Amino acid sequence: MIVAGVMSGTSADGINVALVRIGDGRARSATSASDLRGRAAHADTVTGASKIKLLGHATYSYPAKVRAAILAAMNAERARVADMARLNFLLGELYADAVRATERKFRVKADLVGCHGQTLYHQGELQPFLGKKIAATWQTGEAAVISARVGVPVVSDFRPADMAAGGKGAPLVPYLDYLLFRDSKIGRIVQNIGGIANLTAIPARAAADNIVAFDTGPGNMVIDAATEMLFGRPFDRDGNIAASGAVLEPVLQRLLRQKFFRTKPPKTAGREEFGRGFVREFLRLCGSAHKQDVVATATAMTVQSIADAVRRFVIPRRGPNRKNIFREMIVSGGGARNTTLMKMLAESLAPLGIRVRLTDEFGLPSEAKEAVAFAALAFETWNRRPSNIPSATGAKQPAVLGKISYA
Ligand SMILES: Nc1ncnc2c1ncn2[C@@H]1O[C@H](COP(=O)(O)OP(=O)(O)O)[C@@H](O)[C@H]1O
Ligand SMILES: [Mg+2]
């Protein structure tokens, strides 16, 4: 079946659509080199999609006004409920437009859509609220609108089922990471650098419940905010600004002392942790430093927080089995296009014996990975199979993720 995966992350930069062919032949194996590698998994929690082939992908930037409205809606103190209700339907239209444009571009018709939606709020931890302890999440983008416009069923709202099962609702992409990147000989860390950065560590020959996955902290979020405020540009293209600056070491060390970085996984982050408030404090610490140095420091914070996470929470878990040594980090997300960040990352991980690669080398373009993941997750849901990975989210049991809107 052909599934369109639709992803829009915390960067609120736009919409990524991936059209994939997913087969269910557990006994079959990949037939051509262009097939993304994926085989029937052995563990209980990863049972489904045995063969995933990317047919095409495209990215659509949000119009500036829409981006501003999304960022305003994320600002919990000021958001108005009428605007949020409207935004939900507007995003449904934009997601449908994006899917249809991608279908036309590649002359492929989807049979099913898996849409993550735009996260407006995520609180993965239980907290007291009006007499009960609850965790809460909210992804917007009306799936009924998408299914009406595209004419096929839509799976949406993937996170609540995991949270109802006691999980943090994130990360969900490890399902795809495990399917595509596990290896019989080497341990691999699959690292996405979106607005937030998150990793999936897969020891050699691991079962699905042996993987570790968590958010490492900010990805591009703080870099984007600093670039916007100091240079009036939405992001540091290719890392050119950071390359022309010097890292402010005392500021960097101060930032890395944040409690989030020391907290043990599972853990998730969002604009709640690394949004406005954090950036304001960061800029205050930078004082009157050169503007380029501020961007370089934000970039170094992303890199060092990833390297620290690997050192603290990934390497110690490999146990006595020397075969489980992590040798590769496979990077995806918009941050993979930031040359300065990637160079710093390679330098930080080399002493740990870890080589940095891109998902592109495996036939999966960096910007398409999460969209492919939501196509794969939708396929599992369509087949009534669970696709959360309890060891990654902290859920007590596997859960069938999402809700289905029928066309
Ligand atoms: N050429 C580039 N150079 C530097 N950074 C880039 C480039 N292209 C994309 N990015 C960064 O990637 C971000 C978007 O990444 P993405 O993976 O879509 O994140 P999210 O999932 O949070 O939306 C942009 O905000 C920008 O910071
Ligand atoms: Mg994005």
Coordinates of C-alpha atoms and ligand atoms in Angstrom, one line a residue:
M1 CA 0.0 0.0 0.0
I2 CA 1.1 3.6 -0.6
V3 CA 1.2 5.8 2.5
A4 CA 1.8 9.5 2.7
G5 CA 3.6 10.5 5.9
V6 CA 3.3 14.1 7.0
M7 CA 5.5 15.7 9.5
S8 CA 5.7 19.2 11.0
G9 CA 8.1 19.5 13.9
T10 CA 8.7 22.0 16.7
S11 CA 10.7 24.2 14.4
A12 CA 7.4 25.2 12.9
D13 CA 9.3 25.8 9.6
G14 CA 6.9 23.8 7.4
I15 CA 5.5 20.5 6.3
N16 CA 7.5 17.5 5.1
V17 CA 5.6 14.9 3.1
A18 CA 7.0 11.5 2.2
L19 CA 5.3 9.0 -0.2
V20 CA 6.3 5.5 0.6
R21 CA 5.3 2.0 -0.5
I22 CA 5.0 -0.3 2.5
G23 CA 4.6 -4.0 2.1
D24 CA 3.5 -6.4 4.8
G25 CA 5.3 -9.5 3.5
R26 CA 7.1 -10.6 6.6
A27 CA 8.7 -13.4 4.7
R28 CA 9.9 -11.2 1.8
S29 CA 13.2 -9.5 1.7
A30 CA 14.2 -6.2 0.0
T31 CA 14.5 -6.7 -3.7
S32 CA 16.4 -3.7 -4.9
A33 CA 19.2 -1.5 -3.7
S34 CA 16.9 1.5 -3.6
D35 CA 14.6 -0.2 -1.1
L36 CA 15.2 1.1 2.3
R37 CA 16.5 -1.7 4.3
G38 CA 14.0 -3.2 6.6
R39 CA 13.3 -6.7 7.7
A40 CA 10.7 -8.4 9.8
A41 CA 11.6 -7.7 13.4
H42 CA 11.8 -10.4 16.1
A43 CA 10.7 -8.4 19.1
D44 CA 7.2 -8.3 20.3
T45 CA 6.8 -4.6 19.8
V46 CA 8.1 -4.2 16.3
T47 CA 6.3 -6.7 14.2
G48 CA 5.0 -5.0 11.1
A49 CA 6.3 -3.2 8.0
S50 CA 8.9 -5.4 6.4
K51 CA 9.6 -3.4 3.4
I52 CA 9.6 0.4 3.0
K53 CA 10.4 2.1 -0.3
L54 CA 10.6 5.9 -0.5
L55 CA 8.8 7.0 -3.7
G56 CA 9.3 10.7 -3.3
H57 CA 9.3 13.5 -0.7
A58 CA 8.8 17.3 -0.6
T59 CA 9.0 20.1 1.9
Y60 CA 6.6 23.0 2.0
S61 CA 7.4 26.1 4.1
Y62 CA 4.6 27.5 6.2
P63 CA 3.7 31.0 5.0
A64 CA 5.3 33.6 7.4
K65 CA 1.8 34.5 8.9
V66 CA 1.0 30.9 9.6
R67 CA 4.3 30.3 11.3
A68 CA 3.7 33.3 13.5
A69 CA 0.2 32.1 14.4
I70 CA 1.6 28.6 15.3
L71 CA 4.3 30.1 17.5
A72 CA 1.7 32.3 19.1
A73 CA -0.5 29.3 19.8
M74 CA 2.4 27.6 21.4
N75 CA 2.7 30.5 23.9
A76 CA 0.3 29.0 26.4
E77 CA -0.3 32.2 28.4
R78 CA -1.5 34.2 25.4
A79 CA -3.2 31.7 23.1
R80 CA -6.9 32.2 22.4
V81 CA -9.2 29.2 22.0
A82 CA -11.0 30.6 19.0
D83 CA -7.7 31.1 17.2
M84 CA -6.6 27.6 18.1
A85 CA -9.8 26.1 16.8
R86 CA -9.3 27.9 13.5
L87 CA -5.7 27.0 13.3
N88 CA -6.7 23.3 13.6
F89 CA -8.9 23.5 10.5
L90 CA -6.4 25.8 8.6
L91 CA -3.6 23.3 9.2
G92 CA -5.9 20.5 8.1
E93 CA -6.2 22.4 4.7
L94 CA -2.5 23.0 4.5
Y95 CA -1.6 19.4 5.2
A96 CA -4.1 18.2 2.6
D97 CA -2.7 20.7 0.0
A98 CA 0.8 19.4 0.8
V99 CA -0.2 15.8 0.3
R100 CA -2.0 16.5 -2.9
A101 CA 0.9 18.6 -4.3
T102 CA 3.3 15.8 -3.5
E103 CA 1.0 13.2 -5.1
R104 CA 0.9 15.3 -8.3
K105 CA 4.7 15.9 -8.3
F106 CA 5.5 12.2 -8.2
R107 CA 2.3 11.0 -10.0
V108 CA 1.5 8.7 -7.1
K109 CA -1.8 8.4 -5.3
A110 CA -1.7 7.6 -1.6
D111 CA -4.0 4.9 -0.1
L112 CA -3.5 6.2 3.5
V113 CA -2.2 9.3 5.2
G114 CA -0.3 9.3 8.5
C115 CA -0.1 12.9 9.8
H116 CA 1.7 13.8 13.0
G117 CA 0.2 17.3 13.2
Q118 CA 1.7 20.4 14.8
T119 CA 2.5 20.1 18.5
L120 CA 1.1 23.0 20.5
Y121 CA 1.8 21.6 23.9
H122 CA 3.5 18.6 25.3
Q123 CA 3.9 17.6 28.9
G124 CA 5.1 14.0 29.0
E125 CA 5.4 13.8 32.8
L126 CA 2.5 13.3 35.2
Q127 CA 1.7 16.5 37.1
P128 CA -1.1 17.3 39.5
F129 CA -4.0 19.0 37.8
L130 CA -7.4 19.7 39.5
G131 CA -7.1 16.8 41.8
K132 CA -5.6 14.2 39.5
K133 CA -2.2 13.5 38.1
I134 CA -2.1 13.8 34.4
A135 CA 0.2 14.0 31.4
A136 CA -1.0 15.9 28.4
T137 CA -0.2 16.5 24.7
W138 CA -1.9 18.4 21.9
Q139 CA -1.2 18.0 18.2
T140 CA -3.3 20.1 15.9
G141 CA -4.2 19.8 12.2
E142 CA -7.7 18.5 11.6
A143 CA -7.6 15.0 10.2
A144 CA -11.2 15.0 9.1
V145 CA -10.3 17.8 6.7
I146 CA -7.3 16.0 5.4
S147 CA -9.3 12.8 4.7
A148 CA -12.1 14.7 3.0
R149 CA -9.7 16.6 0.7
V150 CA -7.3 13.7 -0.1
G151 CA -10.1 11.1 -0.2
V152 CA -8.4 8.4 1.8
P153 CA -8.3 7.5 5.5
V154 CA -6.0 9.4 7.8
V155 CA -4.2 8.3 10.9
S156 CA -3.5 11.2 13.2
D157 CA -2.9 12.0 16.9
F158 CA -0.3 9.3 17.5
R159 CA 0.9 10.3 21.0
P160 CA -2.1 10.1 23.4
A161 CA -2.4 6.2 23.2
D162 CA 1.2 5.8 24.4
M163 CA 0.6 8.3 27.2
A164 CA -2.6 6.6 28.2
A165 CA -0.4 3.5 28.5
G166 CA 1.8 5.3 31.0
G167 CA 4.4 6.5 28.4
K168 CA 5.7 10.0 27.7
G169 CA 4.1 10.0 24.2
A170 CA 7.6 10.5 22.7
P171 CA 9.8 9.6 21.0
L172 CA 7.9 7.6 18.4
V173 CA 10.4 7.6 15.6
P174 CA 12.6 4.9 17.2
Y175 CA 10.2 2.5 15.7
L176 CA 11.5 3.4 12.2
D177 CA 15.1 3.8 13.4
Y178 CA 15.0 0.2 14.7
L179 CA 13.4 -1.1 11.6
L180 CA 15.9 0.6 9.2
F181 CA 19.2 1.0 11.1
R182 CA 19.8 -1.9 13.4
D183 CA 22.8 -3.9 12.6
S184 CA 24.1 -7.3 13.5
K185 CA 27.7 -6.2 13.9
I186 CA 27.9 -2.6 15.2
G187 CA 25.9 -0.5 17.6
R188 CA 24.4 2.6 16.0
I189 CA 23.1 5.9 17.3
V190 CA 20.4 7.4 15.1
Q191 CA 20.3 11.2 15.8
N192 CA 17.6 13.5 14.5
I193 CA 18.4 17.3 14.7
G194 CA 15.1 19.1 14.3
G195 CA 13.9 22.0 16.5
I196 CA 14.7 19.5 19.3
A197 CA 17.4 16.9 19.0
N198 CA 16.7 13.2 19.9
L199 CA 18.6 10.0 19.6
T200 CA 17.9 6.3 19.3
A201 CA 20.7 4.0 20.4
I202 CA 20.6 0.5 19.0
P203 CA 23.2 -1.9 20.2
A204 CA 24.4 -4.6 17.8
R205 CA 21.8 -7.3 17.4
A206 CA 19.4 -5.6 19.7
A207 CA 15.9 -6.6 20.4
A208 CA 13.4 -3.6 20.2
D209 CA 13.2 -3.5 24.0
N210 CA 16.9 -3.1 24.2
I211 CA 17.1 0.3 22.6
V212 CA 17.5 3.6 24.4
A213 CA 15.8 6.7 23.0
F214 CA 15.4 10.2 24.3
D215 CA 15.6 13.9 23.6
T216 CA 19.1 15.2 24.0
G217 CA 18.0 18.9 24.2
P218 CA 17.8 21.7 21.7
G219 CA 18.5 20.9 18.0
N220 CA 18.1 24.0 15.9
M221 CA 15.6 25.8 18.2
V222 CA 18.1 28.0 20.0
I223 CA 20.3 28.5 16.9
D224 CA 17.2 29.6 15.0
A225 CA 16.0 32.0 17.7
A226 CA 19.4 33.6 18.1
T227 CA 19.8 34.0 14.3
E228 CA 16.3 35.5 14.0
M229 CA 16.8 38.0 16.9
L230 CA 20.4 39.1 16.0
F231 CA 20.4 38.8 12.2
G232 CA 16.8 38.9 11.2
R233 CA 17.0 35.5 9.4
P234 CA 15.0 32.4 10.2
F235 CA 18.0 30.1 10.5
D236 CA 21.8 30.0 10.1
R237 CA 22.0 28.7 6.5
D238 CA 24.7 26.1 6.2
G239 CA 26.1 27.3 9.6
N240 CA 27.9 30.2 7.9
I241 CA 27.3 32.6 10.8
A242 CA 28.5 30.1 13.4
A243 CA 31.6 29.4 11.3
S244 CA 32.5 33.1 11.4
G245 CA 32.2 33.2 15.2
A246 CA 34.0 31.8 18.3
V247 CA 32.4 29.7 21.0
L248 CA 31.9 31.6 24.3
E249 CA 33.3 28.8 26.6
P250 CA 32.1 30.1 30.0
V251 CA 28.6 30.6 28.6
L252 CA 28.6 27.2 27.0
Q253 CA 29.7 25.5 30.3
R254 CA 27.0 27.4 32.1
L255 CA 24.3 26.3 29.7
L256 CA 25.4 22.7 29.9
R257 CA 24.8 22.7 33.6
Q258 CA 21.0 22.8 32.9
K259 CA 19.1 20.2 34.9
F260 CA 17.6 18.7 31.7
F261 CA 20.9 17.6 30.4
R262 CA 21.7 15.7 33.6
T263 CA 18.3 14.1 33.9
K264 CA 18.3 10.4 33.1
P265 CA 16.2 9.1 30.2
P266 CA 13.5 8.6 29.2
K267 CA 13.0 12.4 28.8
T268 CA 11.4 14.7 26.3
A269 CA 11.9 18.4 25.6
G270 CA 10.1 21.1 23.6
R271 CA 9.6 24.8 23.5
E272 CA 8.5 24.5 27.1
E273 CA 12.2 23.8 28.0
F274 CA 14.1 25.5 25.2
G275 CA 11.8 28.2 23.9
R276 CA 11.5 31.9 24.6
G277 CA 12.4 31.8 28.3
F278 CA 15.6 29.8 27.8
V279 CA 16.7 32.0 24.8
R280 CA 16.2 35.2 26.9
E281 CA 18.5 33.8 29.6
F282 CA 21.0 32.6 27.1
L283 CA 21.2 36.1 25.4
R284 CA 21.6 37.7 28.9
L285 CA 24.6 35.4 29.6
C286 CA 26.2 36.4 26.3
G287 CA 26.1 40.1 27.3
S288 CA 27.7 42.3 24.7
A289 CA 29.5 39.5 22.8
H290 CA 29.8 39.6 19.0
K291 CA 26.6 38.4 17.4
Q292 CA 28.4 35.6 15.5
D293 CA 29.8 34.3 18.7
V294 CA 26.3 34.0 20.1
V295 CA 25.2 31.8 17.2
A296 CA 28.5 29.8 17.4
T297 CA 27.8 29.2 21.1
A298 CA 24.2 28.1 20.5
T299 CA 25.5 25.6 17.8
A300 CA 28.2 24.3 20.2
M301 CA 25.5 23.8 22.9
T302 CA 23.5 21.5 20.6
V303 CA 26.7 19.6 19.7
Q304 CA 28.0 19.3 23.3
S305 CA 24.6 18.3 24.7
I306 CA 24.5 15.4 22.2
A307 CA 28.0 14.3 22.9
D308 CA 27.4 14.5 26.7
A309 CA 24.2 12.5 26.3
V310 CA 26.1 9.8 24.4
R311 CA 28.9 9.7 27.1
R312 CA 26.5 9.7 30.1
F313 CA 23.5 7.7 29.0
V314 CA 24.4 5.6 25.9
I315 CA 28.0 4.3 26.2
P316 CA 27.5 3.1 29.9
R317 CA 24.5 0.9 28.8
R318 CA 26.4 -1.2 26.4
G319 CA 27.3 -3.6 29.2
P320 CA 30.2 -6.1 29.2
N321 CA 29.5 -7.2 25.6
R322 CA 32.3 -5.5 23.6
K323 CA 30.3 -6.2 20.4
N324 CA 27.9 -3.6 21.5
I325 CA 30.3 -0.7 21.1
F326 CA 28.7 2.2 19.3
R327 CA 30.6 2.9 16.2
E328 CA 28.3 5.1 14.1
M329 CA 26.0 8.1 14.6
I330 CA 23.5 8.4 11.7
V331 CA 22.1 12.0 11.5
S332 CA 18.9 13.3 10.0
G333 CA 16.7 16.4 10.3
G334 CA 17.3 20.0 9.2
G335 CA 20.4 20.3 11.4
A336 CA 22.2 17.8 9.1
R337 CA 22.4 20.7 6.6
N338 CA 24.3 22.9 9.1
T339 CA 27.8 22.3 8.0
T340 CA 29.4 23.9 11.0
L341 CA 27.2 21.9 13.4
M342 CA 28.1 18.7 11.6
K343 CA 31.8 19.4 11.7
M344 CA 31.7 20.2 15.4
L345 CA 29.7 17.0 16.0
A346 CA 32.2 14.8 14.1
E347 CA 35.1 16.4 16.2
S348 CA 33.3 15.8 19.5
L349 CA 32.4 12.1 18.7
A350 CA 35.7 11.1 17.2
P351 CA 37.4 10.7 20.6
L352 CA 34.6 8.3 21.5
G353 CA 35.3 6.2 18.4
I354 CA 32.1 7.2 16.8
R355 CA 31.9 8.1 13.1
V356 CA 29.2 10.5 11.9
R357 CA 27.1 9.7 8.9
L358 CA 23.9 10.9 7.3
T359 CA 20.7 9.0 6.7
D360 CA 21.1 10.1 3.0
E361 CA 23.9 7.6 2.7
F362 CA 21.2 4.9 3.3
G363 CA 18.8 6.2 0.7
L364 CA 16.8 8.2 3.2
P365 CA 17.1 12.0 2.7
S366 CA 17.7 13.8 6.1
E367 CA 14.6 16.0 5.8
A368 CA 12.3 13.0 4.9
K369 CA 13.1 10.6 7.8
E370 CA 10.4 11.7 10.3
A371 CA 7.8 11.9 7.5
V372 CA 8.7 8.3 6.5
A373 CA 8.4 7.4 10.2
F374 CA 4.8 8.6 10.4
A375 CA 3.9 6.7 7.2
A376 CA 5.3 3.5 8.8
L377 CA 3.5 4.2 12.1
A378 CA 0.2 4.8 10.2
F379 CA 0.6 1.6 8.4
E380 CA 1.0 -0.3 11.7
T381 CA -2.1 1.4 13.1
W382 CA -4.1 0.6 9.9
N383 CA -3.2 -3.1 10.6
R384 CA -4.1 -2.8 14.2
R385 CA -0.6 -3.3 15.4
P386 CA 1.2 -1.5 18.2
S387 CA 4.1 0.7 17.3
N388 CA 5.3 2.5 20.4
I389 CA 8.5 1.2 21.9
P390 CA 7.9 1.0 25.6
S391 CA 11.6 1.1 26.4
A392 CA 11.8 4.5 24.6
T393 CA 8.6 6.1 25.9
G394 CA 8.3 4.5 29.3
A395 CA 4.9 3.0 28.5
K396 CA 3.8 0.0 30.5
Q397 CA 2.7 -1.9 27.5
P398 CA 2.6 -1.7 23.7
A399 CA -0.2 0.5 22.3
V400 CA -1.9 0.9 18.9
L401 CA -1.2 4.5 18.1
G402 CA -3.5 7.2 16.7
K403 CA -7.0 7.8 15.6
I404 CA -8.5 7.0 12.2
S405 CA -10.6 9.5 10.1
Y406 CA -12.4 7.7 7.3
A407 CA -12.9 9.4 3.9
Ligands
LIG1 N1 20.7 24.6 4.8 C1 20.5 24.7 6.2 N2 21.5 25.2 6.9 C2 21.4 25.2 8.3 N3 20.2 24.8 9.0 C3 19.2 24.3 8.2 C4 19.3 24.2 6.8 N4 18.2 23.7 6.4 C5 17.4 23.5 7.5 N5 18.0 23.9 8.6 C6 17.6 23.9 10.0 O1 16.6 22.8 10.1 C7 15.4 23.3 10.8 C8 14.3 22.5 10.4 O2 14.6 21.2 10.7 P1 13.4 20.1 10.8 O3 14.1 18.8 10.7 O4 12.4 20.4 9.8 O5 12.9 20.3 12.3 P2 11.4 20.1 12.9 O6 11.2 18.7 12.8 O7 11.6 20.7 14.3 O8 10.5 20.9 12.0 C9 15.4 24.8 10.4 O9 14.6 25.5 11.3 C10 16.9 25.1 10.4 O10 17.3 25.5 11.6
MG2 MG 10.3 20.9 10.0

